[in-house]
Each structure stands twice: as structure tokens, then as C-alpha cells.
Short mmCIF file of C-alpha atoms and ligand atoms in Angstrom, two decimals:
data_model
loop_
_atom_site.label_atom_id
_atom_site.label_comp_id
_atom_site.label_asym_id
_atom_site.label_seq_id
_atom_site.Cartn_x
_atom_site.Cartn_y
_atom_site.Cartn_z
CA MET A 177 0.00 0.00 0.00
CA LYS A 178 1.24 3.50 -0.87
CA LYS A 179 2.32 5.73 2.03
CA LYS A 180 -0.04 8.58 2.78
CA VAL A 181 1.19 12.15 2.34
CA ILE A 182 -0.50 15.50 2.94
CA ALA A 183 0.42 18.31 0.55
CA TYR A 184 -0.55 21.69 1.98
CA ASN A 185 -1.02 25.12 0.40
CA ARG A 186 1.75 25.10 -2.15
CA VAL A 187 3.62 22.34 -3.94
CA GLU A 188 4.40 23.09 -7.60
CA LYS A 189 2.38 20.99 -10.05
CA PRO A 190 5.13 18.82 -11.65
CA VAL A 191 6.47 17.99 -8.20
CA LEU A 192 3.00 17.23 -6.86
CA GLU A 193 2.31 14.95 -9.85
CA ASP A 194 5.56 13.10 -9.30
CA LEU A 195 4.73 12.62 -5.60
CA GLN A 196 1.24 11.41 -6.55
CA ASN A 197 2.81 8.62 -8.64
CA LYS A 198 4.75 7.39 -5.64
CA TYR A 199 2.47 8.08 -2.67
CA ASP A 200 -1.19 8.41 -1.77
CA VAL A 201 -1.19 12.23 -1.74
CA ARG A 202 -4.10 14.45 -0.67
CA PHE A 203 -3.86 18.18 -1.30
CA PHE A 204 -5.35 20.61 1.23
CA ASN A 205 -5.16 24.38 1.34
CA ASN A 206 -5.75 27.34 3.66
CA ALA A 207 -9.45 26.62 3.88
CA ASP A 208 -8.71 23.30 5.55
CA THR A 209 -7.83 23.43 9.19
CA ILE A 210 -7.52 21.12 12.12
CA ASN A 211 -11.33 21.30 12.33
CA ASN A 212 -11.81 19.80 8.86
CA ILE A 213 -12.99 16.16 9.18
CA ASP A 214 -11.42 15.00 5.89
CA PHE A 215 -8.12 16.55 6.85
CA LEU A 216 -8.18 14.97 10.31
CA GLU A 217 -9.09 11.53 8.99
CA PHE A 218 -6.27 11.58 6.46
CA LEU A 219 -3.86 13.10 9.01
CA ARG A 220 -4.31 10.08 11.31
CA GLN A 221 -2.84 7.79 8.63
CA THR A 222 -0.32 10.25 7.18
CA GLU A 223 3.44 9.57 7.30
CA GLY A 224 4.60 12.75 5.61
CA ILE A 225 3.50 16.37 5.28
CA ILE A 226 4.89 18.68 2.58
CA GLY A 227 3.82 22.29 2.19
CA LEU A 228 3.80 25.91 3.17
CA GLU A 229 2.90 27.45 6.53
CA LEU A 230 0.82 24.62 8.01
CA PRO A 231 0.82 25.28 11.77
CA VAL A 232 2.29 22.04 13.15
CA ASP A 233 1.68 22.19 16.87
CA ARG A 234 0.80 19.82 19.70
CA GLU A 235 -2.90 19.80 18.78
CA LEU A 236 -2.14 18.72 15.22
CA LEU A 237 0.55 16.24 16.22
CA ASP A 238 -1.83 14.56 18.69
CA GLN A 239 -3.91 13.62 15.62
CA ALA A 240 -0.92 12.36 13.60
CA PRO A 241 0.34 9.16 15.26
CA ASN A 242 2.06 7.85 12.08
CA LEU A 243 3.84 11.06 11.07
CA LYS A 244 7.56 10.67 10.29
CA ILE A 245 8.46 13.93 8.55
CA VAL A 246 7.22 17.50 8.02
CA SER A 247 8.84 19.05 4.95
CA ASN A 248 8.36 22.83 4.76
CA VAL A 249 8.38 24.45 1.32
CA SER A 250 10.08 27.50 2.83
CA VAL A 251 13.28 28.39 4.61
CA GLY A 252 11.42 29.90 7.59
CA TYR A 253 9.97 27.33 9.97
CA ASN A 254 8.25 29.39 12.65
CA ASN A 255 5.08 27.40 11.81
CA LEU A 256 6.66 24.29 13.34
CA ASP A 257 6.76 23.49 17.06
CA ILE A 258 10.23 21.97 16.99
CA GLY A 259 10.08 20.97 20.68
CA GLU A 260 6.95 18.89 20.09
CA LEU A 261 8.41 17.35 16.91
CA ASN A 262 11.59 16.41 18.81
CA ARG A 263 9.59 14.86 21.63
CA ARG A 264 7.90 12.58 19.08
CA ASN A 265 11.05 11.93 16.97
CA ILE A 266 9.47 13.49 13.88
CA LEU A 267 11.85 14.98 11.32
CA ALA A 268 11.47 18.60 10.19
CA THR A 269 13.06 20.06 7.05
CA ASN A 270 13.17 23.38 5.13
CA THR A 271 14.45 24.76 1.81
CA PRO A 272 17.45 27.02 2.43
CA GLU A 273 19.86 28.35 -0.24
CA VAL A 274 17.69 27.83 -3.36
CA LEU A 275 15.64 30.96 -2.60
CA THR A 276 18.38 33.22 -1.22
CA ASP A 277 19.09 35.30 -4.35
CA THR A 278 15.41 35.57 -5.26
CA VAL A 279 14.45 36.88 -1.82
CA ALA A 280 17.38 39.32 -1.86
CA ASP A 281 16.19 40.60 -5.26
CA THR A 282 12.67 41.06 -3.86
CA VAL A 283 13.87 42.91 -0.76
CA PHE A 284 16.11 45.15 -2.83
CA GLY A 285 13.29 45.74 -5.29
CA ILE A 286 10.96 46.80 -2.48
CA LEU A 287 13.69 49.05 -1.07
CA ILE A 288 14.15 50.85 -4.40
CA ALA A 289 10.39 51.00 -5.03
CA THR A 290 9.88 52.65 -1.62
CA ALA A 291 12.77 55.11 -1.95
CA ARG A 292 11.81 56.15 -5.48
CA ARG A 293 8.05 55.91 -4.82
CA ILE A 294 7.54 53.70 -7.87
CA PRO A 295 4.07 52.23 -7.05
CA GLU A 296 2.71 55.67 -6.07
CA LEU A 297 4.03 57.28 -9.26
CA ASP A 298 2.80 54.39 -11.37
CA GLN A 299 -0.70 55.21 -10.10
CA PHE A 300 -0.05 58.92 -10.74
CA VAL A 301 0.64 58.18 -14.41
CA LYS A 302 -2.23 55.70 -14.80
CA ASN A 303 -4.69 58.09 -13.10
CA GLY A 304 -3.91 60.76 -15.72
CA GLU A 305 -2.32 63.10 -13.13
CA TRP A 306 0.88 63.55 -15.18
CA ILE A 307 -0.18 66.74 -16.95
CA THR A 308 2.96 68.91 -16.93
CA GLU A 309 6.13 67.57 -18.51
CA ALA A 310 8.22 67.99 -15.34
CA ILE A 311 6.64 66.60 -12.17
CA GLU A 312 6.59 68.73 -9.01
CA PRO A 313 9.38 68.22 -6.42
CA GLU A 314 6.76 66.95 -3.98
CA TYR A 315 6.91 63.68 -5.96
CA PHE A 316 10.68 63.28 -5.83
CA GLY A 317 12.14 60.30 -4.04
CA VAL A 318 15.49 59.83 -2.31
CA ASN A 319 18.72 58.22 -3.50
CA VAL A 320 19.55 54.63 -2.67
CA HIS A 321 23.16 54.60 -3.92
CA HIS A 322 25.91 55.78 -1.54
CA LYS A 323 23.52 55.70 1.44
CA THR A 324 23.87 53.62 4.63
CA LEU A 325 22.03 50.31 4.76
CA GLY A 326 21.50 48.60 8.13
CA ILE A 327 20.82 44.86 7.82
CA ILE A 328 19.35 43.08 10.84
CA GLY A 329 20.00 39.36 10.34
CA MET A 330 23.22 38.84 8.36
CA GLY A 331 22.45 35.24 7.35
CA ARG A 332 22.16 33.81 3.84
CA ILE A 333 19.61 36.37 2.60
CA GLY A 334 21.11 39.26 4.58
CA GLN A 335 24.47 38.57 2.91
CA ALA A 336 22.90 38.43 -0.56
CA ILE A 337 21.31 41.84 0.16
CA ALA A 338 24.70 43.16 1.32
CA LYS A 339 26.30 41.90 -1.90
CA ARG A 340 23.79 43.84 -4.00
CA ALA A 341 24.15 46.96 -1.85
CA HIS A 342 27.96 46.94 -1.91
CA HIS A 343 28.67 45.95 -5.50
CA GLY A 344 25.64 47.51 -7.18
CA PHE A 345 24.90 50.61 -5.14
CA ASP A 346 28.13 51.63 -3.36
CA MET A 347 26.26 51.62 -0.05
CA ASP A 348 27.87 51.64 3.38
CA ILE A 349 26.69 48.56 5.23
CA LEU A 350 26.01 48.20 8.95
CA TYR A 351 24.76 44.89 10.26
CA HIS A 352 23.46 43.25 13.40
CA SER A 353 23.11 39.51 14.05
CA ARG A 354 23.77 37.12 16.91
CA THR A 355 27.36 36.58 15.80
CA MET A 356 29.92 38.72 14.02
CA LYS A 357 30.87 37.79 10.43
CA PRO A 358 34.50 38.74 9.68
CA ASP A 359 34.31 37.27 6.15
CA VAL A 360 31.24 39.35 5.32
CA GLU A 361 32.86 42.45 6.82
CA GLU A 362 35.81 41.96 4.49
CA LYS A 363 33.82 41.06 1.35
CA TYR A 364 31.24 43.85 1.54
CA LYS A 365 33.02 46.37 3.79
CA ALA A 366 30.27 45.80 6.38
CA THR A 367 30.50 47.00 9.98
CA TYR A 368 29.03 45.11 12.95
CA CYS A 369 26.81 47.24 15.24
CA ASP A 370 24.62 46.74 18.26
CA LEU A 371 20.97 47.09 17.31
CA ASP A 372 20.51 50.63 18.66
CA SER A 373 23.58 52.02 16.86
CA LEU A 374 22.43 50.44 13.61
CA LEU A 375 18.96 51.98 13.97
CA LYS A 376 20.39 55.45 14.74
CA SER A 377 22.86 55.49 11.83
CA SER A 378 21.06 53.82 8.91
CA ASP A 379 19.21 55.50 6.04
CA PHE A 380 17.59 52.16 5.23
CA VAL A 381 16.88 49.52 7.88
CA CYS A 382 16.28 46.06 6.49
CA LEU A 383 14.95 43.30 8.76
CA ILE A 384 15.61 39.73 7.57
CA THR A 385 15.86 37.47 10.64
CA PRO A 386 13.81 34.32 11.27
CA LEU A 387 10.79 34.70 13.59
CA THR A 388 11.81 33.22 16.95
CA PRO A 389 10.92 34.03 20.58
CA GLU A 390 13.97 36.37 20.56
CA THR A 391 13.01 38.24 17.38
CA GLU A 392 9.25 38.48 17.99
CA CYS A 393 8.45 42.21 18.37
CA LEU A 394 12.13 43.07 17.86
CA ILE A 395 11.10 46.39 16.30
CA GLY A 396 8.59 48.42 18.35
CA SER A 397 8.07 52.06 19.25
CA ARG A 398 11.39 52.37 21.14
CA GLU A 399 13.36 51.07 18.16
CA LEU A 400 11.37 53.12 15.64
CA LYS A 401 12.04 56.29 17.66
CA LEU A 402 15.78 55.61 17.41
CA MET A 403 15.63 55.65 13.61
CA LYS A 404 16.24 58.83 11.58
CA GLU A 405 13.12 60.77 10.55
CA SER A 406 14.31 60.23 6.97
CA ALA A 407 14.76 56.46 7.47
CA ILE A 408 13.06 53.88 5.30
CA PHE A 409 12.21 50.59 7.01
CA ILE A 410 12.01 47.34 5.02
CA ASN A 411 10.62 44.10 6.46
CA GLY A 412 11.28 40.86 4.57
CA SER A 413 11.35 38.55 7.60
CA ARG A 414 7.99 37.79 9.21
CA GLY A 415 5.26 40.24 10.25
CA LYS A 416 5.51 39.41 13.92
CA THR A 417 9.12 40.59 14.21
CA VAL A 418 7.57 44.07 14.22
CA VAL A 419 4.89 45.56 16.49
CA GLU A 420 2.63 46.59 13.63
CA LYS A 421 0.58 49.12 15.59
CA ASP A 422 3.83 50.87 16.61
CA LEU A 423 4.99 50.93 13.00
CA ILE A 424 1.67 52.48 11.95
CA LYS A 425 2.04 55.15 14.65
CA ALA A 426 5.66 55.88 13.68
CA LEU A 427 4.63 56.37 10.05
CA GLN A 428 1.64 58.53 11.04
CA ASN A 429 3.78 60.70 13.38
CA GLY A 430 6.64 61.08 10.91
CA ASN A 431 9.10 59.23 13.20
CA ILE A 432 10.31 57.50 10.03
CA ALA A 433 9.79 58.45 6.40
CA ALA A 434 8.48 55.31 4.74
CA ALA A 435 8.23 51.52 4.85
CA GLY A 436 8.39 48.66 2.38
CA LEU A 437 6.67 45.55 3.68
CA ASP A 438 6.47 42.03 2.27
CA VAL A 439 5.19 40.49 5.50
CA PHE A 440 2.47 41.40 7.99
CA GLU A 441 1.20 40.50 11.45
CA LYS A 442 -1.86 38.85 9.85
CA GLU A 443 -1.69 37.44 6.33
CA PRO A 444 -3.56 38.15 4.14
CA ILE A 445 -3.58 41.72 5.52
CA LYS A 446 -7.07 43.17 6.11
CA LEU A 447 -8.16 45.90 3.71
CA SER A 448 -9.02 48.06 6.75
CA ASN A 449 -5.36 48.06 7.93
CA PRO A 450 -4.16 51.73 8.02
CA LEU A 451 -0.89 50.70 6.33
CA LEU A 452 -2.87 50.24 3.12
CA GLN A 453 -4.01 53.88 3.18
CA MET A 454 -0.48 55.31 3.33
CA THR A 455 1.20 56.43 0.11
CA ASN A 456 4.62 56.16 1.80
CA VAL A 457 4.12 52.43 2.41
CA VAL A 458 4.86 49.90 -0.31
CA THR A 459 3.29 46.49 0.21
CA THR A 460 3.68 43.10 -1.45
CA PRO A 461 1.83 39.87 -0.54
CA HIS A 462 4.70 37.84 1.00
CA ILE A 463 6.37 37.18 -2.36
CA GLY A 464 10.02 37.00 -1.32
CA SER A 465 10.67 33.74 -3.16
CA SER A 466 7.70 33.79 -5.53
CA THR A 467 9.20 33.39 -8.97
CA HIS A 468 8.32 30.43 -11.20
CA GLU A 469 11.89 29.15 -11.18
CA THR A 470 12.49 29.44 -7.44
CA GLU A 471 9.13 28.09 -6.29
CA LEU A 472 9.70 25.02 -8.49
CA ARG A 473 13.19 24.54 -7.06
CA MET A 474 11.83 24.89 -3.51
CA SER A 475 9.15 22.26 -4.18
CA GLU A 476 11.80 19.92 -5.64
CA VAL A 477 14.07 20.36 -2.63
CA ALA A 478 11.15 19.86 -0.22
CA ALA A 479 10.12 16.69 -2.11
CA SER A 480 13.70 15.29 -1.85
CA ASN A 481 13.63 15.99 1.88
CA LEU A 482 10.24 14.30 2.22
CA GLU A 483 11.24 11.22 0.21
CA ALA A 484 14.47 10.75 2.17
CA GLY A 485 12.58 10.95 5.46
CA LEU A 486 9.94 8.48 4.30
CA LYS A 487 12.67 6.03 3.20
CA GLY A 488 14.36 6.28 6.60
CA GLU A 489 17.31 8.23 5.16
CA LYS A 490 18.67 11.49 6.55
CA PRO A 491 17.03 14.39 4.66
CA PRO A 492 19.51 16.90 3.18
CA ASN A 493 17.93 19.88 4.99
CA LEU A 494 17.14 18.42 8.38
CA ILE A 495 16.35 21.15 10.93
CA ASN A 496 16.06 19.11 14.14
CA THR A 497 19.28 17.13 13.76
CA SER A 498 19.05 15.96 17.39
CA VAL A 499 16.31 13.45 16.49
CA TRP A 500 18.46 11.75 13.83
CA LYS A 501 20.00 8.48 14.97
CA GLU A 502 22.55 6.96 12.49
P1 NAP B 873 19.64 32.37 8.02
O1 NAP B 873 20.73 32.12 7.03
O2 NAP B 873 19.44 31.41 9.12
O3 NAP B 873 19.88 33.84 8.62
C1 NAP B 873 19.22 34.35 9.71
C2 NAP B 873 20.04 35.47 10.33
O4 NAP B 873 19.28 36.05 11.39
C3 NAP B 873 21.36 34.99 10.92
O5 NAP B 873 22.38 35.88 10.55
C4 NAP B 873 21.13 35.08 12.43
O6 NAP B 873 22.26 35.41 13.17
C5 NAP B 873 20.14 36.23 12.50
N1 NAP B 873 19.41 36.21 13.77
C6 NAP B 873 18.73 35.19 14.34
N2 NAP B 873 18.22 35.56 15.53
C7 NAP B 873 18.62 36.84 15.72
C8 NAP B 873 18.44 37.78 16.75
N3 NAP B 873 17.76 37.46 17.86
N4 NAP B 873 18.98 39.01 16.61
C9 NAP B 873 19.69 39.33 15.52
N5 NAP B 873 19.90 38.48 14.48
C10 NAP B 873 19.37 37.26 14.59
O7 NAP B 873 18.24 32.50 7.28
P2 NAP B 873 17.90 33.07 5.83
O8 NAP B 873 17.91 31.98 4.84
O9 NAP B 873 18.73 34.28 5.58
O10 NAP B 873 16.35 33.49 6.07
C11 NAP B 873 16.03 34.45 7.04
C12 NAP B 873 14.54 34.60 7.21
O11 NAP B 873 13.98 35.33 6.15
C13 NAP B 873 13.71 33.32 7.23
O12 NAP B 873 13.77 32.64 8.46
C14 NAP B 873 12.32 33.84 6.94
O13 NAP B 873 11.66 34.22 8.13
C15 NAP B 873 12.59 35.08 6.10
N6 NAP B 873 12.20 34.86 4.69
C16 NAP B 873 11.17 35.58 4.19
C17 NAP B 873 10.80 35.39 2.87
C18 NAP B 873 9.70 36.21 2.27
O14 NAP B 873 9.03 35.73 1.34
N7 NAP B 873 9.49 37.42 2.72
C19 NAP B 873 11.43 34.42 2.08
C20 NAP B 873 12.46 33.69 2.65
C21 NAP B 873 12.84 33.92 3.96
P3 NAP B 873 23.56 34.44 13.31
O15 NAP B 873 24.09 34.28 11.92
O16 NAP B 873 24.47 35.20 14.15
O17 NAP B 873 23.05 33.16 13.88
C1 GLV B 874 9.22 32.30 2.96
O1 GLV B 874 8.71 33.17 3.60
C2 GLV B 874 10.23 31.43 3.45
O2 GLV B 874 10.51 31.45 4.66
O3 GLV B 874 10.79 30.67 2.63
#
């Protein structure tokens, strides 16, 4: 009998079809929760889960006695309760590396779009407001090149952002992470800072850490007040690393100049959220890695992780290595 696998939210079609040839795969999406009877019934027999952002917590795991592996189609894994997975010897995997450059491109794109007000001016043109040849200075943006970029989280993606900033835009780079990175300092002329110094000195502050208990609400009103009034804040990490109501207030009060946001406290963001009324806020719907090429690669990597785990082999991108017994 074929092993049962749950595919959740997003697995690219060719990869899903290949998995369906090998396993008894059922696809569920956002609409299906722990309260869905079909989901629960299938979950009880399931040995593997592959997908995006399924909250895997104690409640779900209590209903999954046969589960061997959870394979995230993402690098972030804040949706997984690693402690509970460890306690039950269930493997957890993610998809690092294959999305790094794509996410760095997205973050840099949002940074430029915010500084140069590209979405706002796109609307200006399309609304027929461009009526004199030269636009008024009130629509000018600010330079990106030769400015100071502060990167919070100098990991894989943070370093790919630094590479673009240094080689492409002659920016001065400040960074903050748990550990210092002498190789990165040398390659991109980056300077390590404590968080407060980075916030005080940067023209652009870019947040790209994982969401963990330590980074939850890392940026709130105190931190926003430390930033320059001309600062532009970019969040590519997870919405909950920022206290969203404090960010809204800081933008309303002019504590900072603008924000570019790919992630939000609640996703999808509600239309009533004040951030969506602000012309100095650029938003995207959590699309850091969302290109055809990269999403396919992520699904392929996640499928390899899943298949290894189901065969009893060590998956290439095992997160909770402590549960692996050779
Ligand atoms: P990574 O290589 O593990 O890098 C994470 C970095 O964050 C590391 O440099 C780490 O510091 C730093 N960090 C962790 N906790 C910290 C703390 N408390 N204070 C300061 N720095 C801290 O991960 P990655 O591949 O770059 O991905 C980073 C995150 O980006 C993901 O976890 C995910 O949340 C987010 N992401 C978002 C999208 C999107 O679509 N918007 C796409 C992909 C990823 P050390 O190096 O010192 O340990
Ligand atoms: C996307 O947000 C990821 O973590 O890969």
C-alpha cells in the first residue's frame, strides 16, 4: 500500500504529480484546518507532510500518530513546534539556499520601489495626473546609492542583500546579528553594530531574521524612535518581528519616512489596515521567493527531503538534527 502524504497550500504541479505517482497524496489548502474532518481523517494515517505554513503544533501532532516527517516548502519554519516534533522523533526540514538570491532581489526591489516611490508614481501616471512635462518636487524620491544600509540578520539572505548593496549601489553597510561575520565584513566592507547604533545610523533599515521568541516584536516604538526621521524601514522577515501598531504610529507621526513591507502581522492583511491607506508604504503579498523558477526549485528540494525521510534516510535539509539516529 502506498504511504499517505498531505500536501498543503503550495507544492508546484510537476512535483505534486511526481509525488502522486509514488504516494497516496491528498492536497489541502488554507481553507482546511484542524477542524476539517477530511483533513483529520487523512492526518491520522499520514506519514509525511509537505507544504507551506501549516501550523504544526501539539494539537495537530496529537492527531498524527504515524507522522515521520514534516517538509516545509520555505526556509522559515516558525510554523513548526520543533520541541513537540523532537519529543515525538518526527523529522522537520526546510528549503534554504535555493531561494536566497530571489528573496534578496525582492527585498532590494521593495527598497528601491519605496525610496523612489515607484508604485505611487505608477498610479499617478495611470490616473492621468501627469499633466505637466516635469513633475513637481513633492513627488521626488530619495537616492539609494551611496547611502547607509542597516541589515538586521546577516544570514544567507542578509548577505545576498549586502552583496547587492555593496557591488551595485556603493552603499555603506552596517549589520546586526547574533554573531559577528568577519568574512562578510571583508567582502562587503560591512561594519558590525549593536541594534541601537544600527537603527540610529542607517538611512535604510532592512529586517531579515527568522521569527523566533527572541526576534518576535524586535522592532517596536522604542526602536522606531531611534531611527532617523528620513529612514526607510524594510521588512522581509515575518510580520511578527515588528509591532505593527507601533509601526503604523511611527509612520503617522513622521518618526520614520516610509516603509516597504512584504510580510504582515496577519496574512492576508485586512483591507481596513491603516498601512494600506499610506502612500509612503509599499506592500507586497509575502512574495520574497515567488518566482516560477524558485518556487519550483523549492518544491523539488522539499520533495527530496520528504522522500528521504519516508525512506528512513537522513534528509539533506534536516532542521532538528538531534532526532536523527545513524
Ligand atoms: P539564516 O541564514 O538562518 O539567517 C538568519 C540570520 O538572522 C542569521 O544571521 C542570524 O544570526 C540572525 N538572527 C537570528 N536571531 C537573531 C536575533 N535574535 N537578533 C539578531 N539576528 C538574529 O536564514 P535566511 O535563509 O537568511 O532566512 C532568514 C529569514 O527570512 C527566514 O527565516 C524567513 O523568516 C525570512 N524569509 C522571508 C521570505 C519572504 O518571502 N518574505 C522568504 C524567505 C525567507 P547568526 O548568523 O548570528 O546566527
Ligand atoms: C518564505 O517566507 C520562506 O521562509 O521561505
